[in-house]
Coordinates of C-alpha atoms and ligand atoms in Angstrom, one line a residue:
M1 CA -18.1 -169.1 -97.7
T2 CA -19.2 -165.5 -96.9
S3 CA -22.4 -164.2 -98.4
S4 CA -20.6 -161.6 -100.5
C5 CA -18.6 -164.3 -102.5
R6 CA -21.5 -166.7 -102.9
P7 CA -22.9 -167.5 -106.4
S8 CA -26.4 -166.1 -106.3
A9 CA -29.5 -166.0 -108.5
D10 CA -28.5 -162.4 -109.3
D11 CA -25.3 -163.6 -110.9
P12 CA -26.3 -166.5 -113.2
A13 CA -22.7 -166.9 -114.5
A14 CA -21.3 -167.6 -111.1
L15 CA -24.3 -169.9 -110.3
S16 CA -23.8 -171.7 -113.5
A17 CA -20.1 -172.3 -112.8
A18 CA -20.9 -173.6 -109.3
L19 CA -23.6 -175.9 -110.6
A20 CA -21.3 -177.2 -113.4
G21 CA -18.8 -178.2 -110.6
I22 CA -21.5 -179.9 -108.6
V23 CA -22.9 -181.8 -111.6
D24 CA -19.4 -182.9 -112.6
R25 CA -18.8 -184.3 -109.0
M26 CA -22.1 -186.1 -109.1
C27 CA -21.4 -187.7 -112.5
R28 CA -18.1 -189.0 -111.2
D29 CA -19.4 -190.4 -107.9
T30 CA -19.2 -194.1 -107.8
D31 CA -21.7 -194.6 -105.0
R32 CA -24.9 -194.0 -106.9
G33 CA -27.4 -195.6 -104.5
K34 CA -29.9 -198.3 -105.5
V35 CA -32.6 -198.0 -108.1
A36 CA -36.1 -198.9 -107.0
D37 CA -36.7 -202.5 -108.0
Y38 CA -40.2 -203.1 -106.6
I39 CA -41.6 -201.5 -109.8
P40 CA -40.2 -203.7 -112.6
E41 CA -39.7 -200.9 -115.2
L42 CA -37.7 -198.8 -112.7
A43 CA -35.3 -201.7 -112.0
C44 CA -34.0 -201.4 -115.6
V45 CA -33.0 -197.7 -115.4
D46 CA -29.3 -197.0 -115.8
P47 CA -28.1 -195.5 -112.4
R48 CA -25.2 -193.6 -114.1
Q49 CA -27.5 -190.9 -115.3
F50 CA -27.6 -187.5 -113.7
G51 CA -29.6 -184.4 -114.7
L52 CA -30.3 -181.0 -113.2
S53 CA -32.3 -177.9 -114.4
I54 CA -32.9 -174.7 -112.6
C55 CA -35.3 -171.8 -113.3
L56 CA -34.3 -168.5 -111.9
C57 CA -36.3 -165.3 -111.0
D58 CA -35.0 -163.4 -114.0
G59 CA -36.8 -166.0 -116.3
S60 CA -33.6 -167.8 -117.3
Q61 CA -33.1 -171.6 -117.1
L62 CA -29.8 -173.5 -116.8
N63 CA -29.6 -177.2 -117.7
F64 CA -26.9 -179.7 -116.9
G65 CA -26.1 -183.4 -117.7
D66 CA -29.1 -185.5 -118.6
A67 CA -31.5 -182.7 -118.0
A68 CA -33.4 -183.5 -121.3
T69 CA -33.8 -187.3 -120.5
P70 CA -37.4 -188.3 -119.6
F71 CA -37.9 -190.2 -116.4
S72 CA -40.9 -191.4 -114.3
I73 CA -41.8 -188.6 -111.8
Q74 CA -43.6 -191.1 -109.5
S75 CA -44.3 -189.3 -106.1
V76 CA -43.2 -185.9 -107.3
S77 CA -46.7 -186.0 -108.9
K78 CA -48.1 -185.8 -105.4
A79 CA -47.2 -182.1 -105.1
F80 CA -49.3 -181.5 -108.3
T81 CA -52.3 -183.6 -107.2
L82 CA -52.3 -181.8 -103.8
A83 CA -52.4 -178.5 -105.7
V84 CA -55.4 -179.7 -107.8
A85 CA -57.2 -181.1 -104.7
L86 CA -56.7 -177.9 -102.6
G87 CA -57.9 -175.9 -105.6
R88 CA -61.1 -178.0 -105.9
F89 CA -61.9 -178.7 -102.2
G90 CA -59.9 -176.3 -100.1
E91 CA -59.5 -177.0 -96.4
G92 CA -62.2 -179.7 -96.5
L93 CA -59.4 -182.0 -97.8
W94 CA -57.9 -182.2 -94.3
R95 CA -60.9 -184.1 -93.0
R96 CA -59.5 -187.1 -94.8
V97 CA -55.8 -186.7 -94.5
G98 CA -53.4 -185.2 -91.9
R99 CA -50.6 -182.8 -92.1
E100 CA -48.0 -184.4 -89.9
P101 CA -44.6 -186.0 -90.8
S102 CA -44.3 -189.7 -90.6
S103 CA -41.5 -191.6 -89.0
N104 CA -42.3 -194.8 -90.9
A105 CA -41.7 -195.6 -94.6
F106 CA -43.7 -194.0 -97.4
N107 CA -45.7 -197.2 -97.9
S108 CA -46.2 -198.0 -94.2
V109 CA -49.4 -199.9 -93.3
V110 CA -48.6 -199.6 -89.6
D111 CA -49.1 -195.8 -89.7
L112 CA -52.5 -196.1 -91.3
E113 CA -53.6 -198.6 -88.7
L114 CA -52.4 -196.5 -85.8
E115 CA -54.3 -193.4 -87.2
Q116 CA -57.5 -195.4 -87.8
G117 CA -57.4 -195.0 -91.6
K118 CA -56.6 -191.2 -91.7
P119 CA -53.2 -191.0 -93.5
R120 CA -50.6 -188.8 -91.7
N121 CA -50.0 -186.6 -94.7
P122 CA -50.8 -186.2 -98.4
F123 CA -47.3 -187.4 -99.5
V124 CA -47.1 -190.9 -98.0
N125 CA -48.7 -193.4 -100.4
A126 CA -51.9 -193.8 -98.4
G127 CA -52.4 -190.0 -98.2
A128 CA -51.8 -189.6 -101.9
I129 CA -54.3 -192.3 -102.7
V130 CA -56.9 -190.4 -100.7
V131 CA -56.0 -187.1 -102.4
T132 CA -56.5 -188.8 -105.8
D133 CA -59.7 -190.4 -104.7
E134 CA -60.9 -186.9 -103.7
I135 CA -60.0 -185.5 -107.1
M136 CA -62.1 -188.3 -108.7
A137 CA -65.3 -187.1 -106.9
G138 CA -68.3 -186.9 -109.3
R139 CA -66.5 -187.9 -112.5
A140 CA -64.8 -190.7 -114.4
P141 CA -61.2 -191.7 -113.5
R142 CA -60.1 -190.6 -117.0
D143 CA -61.5 -187.1 -116.4
A144 CA -59.6 -186.8 -113.1
L145 CA -56.4 -188.0 -114.8
A146 CA -57.0 -185.5 -117.6
E147 CA -57.2 -182.7 -115.1
I148 CA -54.0 -183.8 -113.3
L149 CA -52.2 -184.0 -116.7
W150 CA -53.7 -180.6 -117.7
F151 CA -52.4 -179.1 -114.5
V152 CA -48.9 -180.4 -114.9
R153 CA -48.7 -179.3 -118.6
A154 CA -50.0 -175.8 -117.7
A155 CA -47.5 -175.5 -114.8
A156 CA -44.7 -176.5 -117.1
G157 CA -46.0 -174.5 -120.0
D158 CA -45.4 -177.6 -122.2
N159 CA -48.0 -180.0 -123.7
D160 CA -45.4 -182.6 -124.6
I161 CA -45.9 -184.4 -121.2
F162 CA -47.5 -187.9 -121.2
I163 CA -48.2 -190.9 -119.0
D164 CA -46.2 -194.1 -119.5
E165 CA -49.1 -196.6 -119.7
S166 CA -46.9 -199.7 -119.5
L167 CA -45.3 -198.5 -116.3
A168 CA -48.8 -197.7 -114.8
R169 CA -50.0 -201.2 -115.8
S170 CA -47.0 -202.9 -114.3
E171 CA -47.4 -201.1 -111.0
K172 CA -51.0 -202.2 -111.0
V173 CA -49.9 -205.8 -111.2
T174 CA -47.0 -205.7 -108.8
G175 CA -48.0 -202.9 -106.3
H176 CA -49.4 -205.2 -103.6
R177 CA -48.4 -202.9 -100.8
N178 CA -50.5 -200.1 -102.3
W179 CA -53.4 -202.5 -102.8
S180 CA -53.2 -203.3 -99.1
L181 CA -53.2 -199.6 -98.2
A182 CA -56.2 -199.0 -100.5
H183 CA -58.2 -201.9 -98.9
F184 CA -57.4 -200.6 -95.4
L185 CA -58.6 -197.1 -96.4
K186 CA -61.7 -198.6 -97.9
S187 CA -62.4 -200.7 -94.7
S188 CA -61.9 -197.5 -92.7
G189 CA -64.5 -195.6 -94.8
N190 CA -61.8 -193.3 -96.2
L191 CA -62.0 -194.3 -99.8
K192 CA -65.0 -193.2 -101.8
H193 CA -64.3 -195.2 -105.0
D194 CA -63.5 -198.9 -105.6
C195 CA -59.9 -199.7 -104.8
E196 CA -59.4 -200.7 -108.4
L197 CA -60.5 -197.2 -109.7
S198 CA -58.7 -195.1 -107.1
L199 CA -55.5 -197.1 -107.4
G200 CA -55.6 -197.2 -111.1
T201 CA -55.8 -193.4 -111.2
Y202 CA -53.0 -193.1 -108.6
F203 CA -50.7 -195.5 -110.5
H204 CA -51.3 -193.5 -113.7
Q205 CA -50.5 -190.2 -112.0
C206 CA -47.2 -191.6 -110.7
A207 CA -46.3 -192.8 -114.2
I208 CA -46.2 -189.3 -115.7
E209 CA -43.0 -188.9 -117.6
M210 CA -41.0 -185.7 -117.6
N211 CA -37.5 -184.5 -117.9
C212 CA -35.7 -182.1 -115.6
I213 CA -36.2 -179.1 -117.9
Q214 CA -40.0 -179.7 -117.8
L215 CA -40.1 -180.4 -114.1
A216 CA -38.1 -177.3 -113.1
R217 CA -40.6 -175.2 -115.1
A218 CA -43.5 -177.1 -113.5
G219 CA -42.2 -176.1 -110.1
R220 CA -42.1 -172.3 -110.8
F221 CA -45.6 -171.7 -109.3
L222 CA -44.3 -173.0 -105.9
A223 CA -41.3 -170.7 -106.1
G224 CA -43.4 -167.7 -107.0
L225 CA -41.6 -167.3 -110.3
N226 CA -44.6 -166.9 -112.6
A227 CA -46.0 -163.6 -111.4
G228 CA -49.6 -162.9 -112.4
D229 CA -50.3 -166.5 -113.1
E230 CA -53.2 -167.6 -111.0
L231 CA -52.8 -171.4 -111.4
V232 CA -52.6 -171.8 -107.6
S233 CA -53.5 -169.3 -104.9
S234 CA -50.6 -168.0 -102.8
N235 CA -52.2 -169.5 -99.7
H236 CA -52.2 -172.9 -101.3
V237 CA -48.6 -172.4 -102.4
R238 CA -47.6 -171.7 -98.8
S239 CA -49.4 -174.8 -97.6
I240 CA -47.8 -177.1 -100.3
N241 CA -44.3 -175.7 -99.6
A242 CA -44.8 -176.3 -95.8
L243 CA -45.8 -179.9 -96.5
M244 CA -43.0 -180.5 -98.9
M245 CA -40.6 -179.2 -96.3
T246 CA -42.0 -181.4 -93.5
C247 CA -43.2 -184.5 -95.4
G248 CA -41.8 -184.3 -98.9
H249 CA -39.0 -186.8 -98.3
Y250 CA -41.0 -189.3 -96.1
D251 CA -39.1 -190.4 -93.0
G252 CA -36.0 -188.7 -94.5
S253 CA -37.7 -185.3 -94.4
G254 CA -35.9 -184.1 -91.3
E255 CA -32.6 -185.1 -92.8
F256 CA -33.5 -183.2 -96.0
A257 CA -34.5 -180.1 -94.1
Y258 CA -31.3 -180.2 -92.1
R259 CA -29.0 -180.8 -95.1
V260 CA -30.7 -178.9 -97.9
G261 CA -33.1 -176.4 -96.1
F262 CA -35.7 -175.7 -98.7
P263 CA -38.9 -177.5 -99.7
G264 CA -38.7 -180.5 -102.0
K265 CA -40.7 -183.5 -103.2
S266 CA -39.0 -186.7 -104.2
G267 CA -40.1 -189.8 -106.2
V268 CA -38.7 -193.3 -106.4
G269 CA -37.9 -192.7 -110.1
G270 CA -35.0 -190.7 -108.6
G271 CA -36.4 -187.2 -109.3
I272 CA -36.7 -184.3 -106.9
M273 CA -38.5 -181.1 -107.5
A274 CA -37.3 -178.4 -105.0
V275 CA -38.0 -174.7 -104.6
V276 CA -36.3 -171.8 -103.1
P277 CA -39.2 -169.4 -102.5
G278 CA -38.8 -166.2 -104.6
K279 CA -35.5 -167.4 -106.1
A280 CA -35.5 -170.7 -107.9
S281 CA -37.3 -173.8 -109.0
I282 CA -34.9 -176.8 -109.3
A283 CA -35.4 -180.3 -110.8
V284 CA -32.7 -182.9 -110.2
W285 CA -32.7 -186.6 -111.3
S286 CA -30.4 -189.5 -110.5
P287 CA -32.1 -192.9 -110.3
G288 CA -30.2 -194.4 -107.4
L289 CA -31.9 -194.0 -104.1
N290 CA -30.8 -193.7 -100.5
R291 CA -32.3 -195.7 -97.6
F292 CA -35.4 -193.5 -97.4
G293 CA -36.3 -194.0 -101.1
N294 CA -35.0 -190.5 -102.1
S295 CA -32.4 -189.8 -104.8
R296 CA -29.0 -190.2 -103.2
L297 CA -27.0 -188.0 -105.5
G298 CA -29.9 -185.6 -106.1
T299 CA -30.1 -184.9 -102.4
I300 CA -26.3 -184.4 -102.2
A301 CA -26.4 -182.0 -105.2
L302 CA -29.1 -180.0 -103.6
E303 CA -27.2 -179.8 -100.4
E304 CA -24.1 -178.6 -102.2
L305 CA -26.1 -176.0 -104.1
S306 CA -27.8 -174.8 -100.9
L307 CA -24.5 -174.4 -99.2
A308 CA -22.9 -172.7 -102.1
A309 CA -25.7 -170.2 -102.7
G310 CA -26.8 -169.8 -99.0
W311 CA -30.3 -170.9 -100.0
S312 CA -31.4 -172.7 -96.8
V313 CA -34.5 -170.9 -95.6
F314 CA -33.1 -171.4 -92.1
S315 CA -29.9 -169.4 -92.9
V316 CA -29.4 -166.1 -91.1
D317 CA -26.5 -164.7 -93.2
Ligands
LIG401 N1 -45.7 -195.3 -107.3 C1 -44.9 -195.4 -106.2 C2 -45.6 -196.1 -105.1 O1 -46.8 -195.9 -105.0 C3 -44.5 -194.0 -105.7 C4 -43.6 -194.0 -104.5 C5 -42.6 -192.9 -104.6 O2 -42.3 -192.3 -105.6 O3 -42.0 -192.5 -103.5 O4 -45.0 -196.9 -104.4

């Protein structure tokens, strides 16, 4: 497709038609991936659902399919906690967590052992537990959680966003891999609080429930779509987007960059928040996952959108 006949953010009608076609194809696809079953509540989610919402630079928002259905944002929350932690502690955060992609799974214990207890990046589970632990410094877990929730609500411009307590509790009981990561961090001297407190806060942040409409709005600060809003400094936005591009899809991040070409953060609930800097903030949700633990159809939809609109940041035309 040549750039002149591409649907663009300047032509919302053409973009809307292209997106309607993409969503229609995703809804009819029979290979929906596999829902995460290591968190009991997620195993019951119907994989036939598909939602997409996009906020554009003219202030408009387009919604498709199950865009209004709430889902568990899980690791998408890690982009918000990173923003909170960078705001509070700045570059000091990097003493405790690295900025390099990982070639092992999101919950790998091997990586942590090889790096002597310093997680490779803030988006693998071990790294996110450390970021949450840092946000908890000097205050009660409930106050740290309140700040995280406040941030998400402020970014979305919507107070109707809550934590699913029963999901958080169930992950606390069944999340043995995360317990092992927390204990390894503690034994390496890289966890300031008791495993119970840091993990409890981490499980609650992962259990934030949002729909695609709210999540696309919450991502606007990363796309530079809310001019004049000082929620996060432009330097930190640049840092978060770089990390979402290189680490936001775990050991599938290279594949996501190759196929989609703009920054995104996934969660095992099947959500992806993705941003095209200066142009769009997108939330897509389809609960079935690919082998990396990222939404299968969500990734395909973003790839089709990127190709249709010419939105890969690596494109030269
Ligand atoms: N709460 C999940 C975990 O810690 C988040 C993983 C994800 O969404 O990728 O395993």
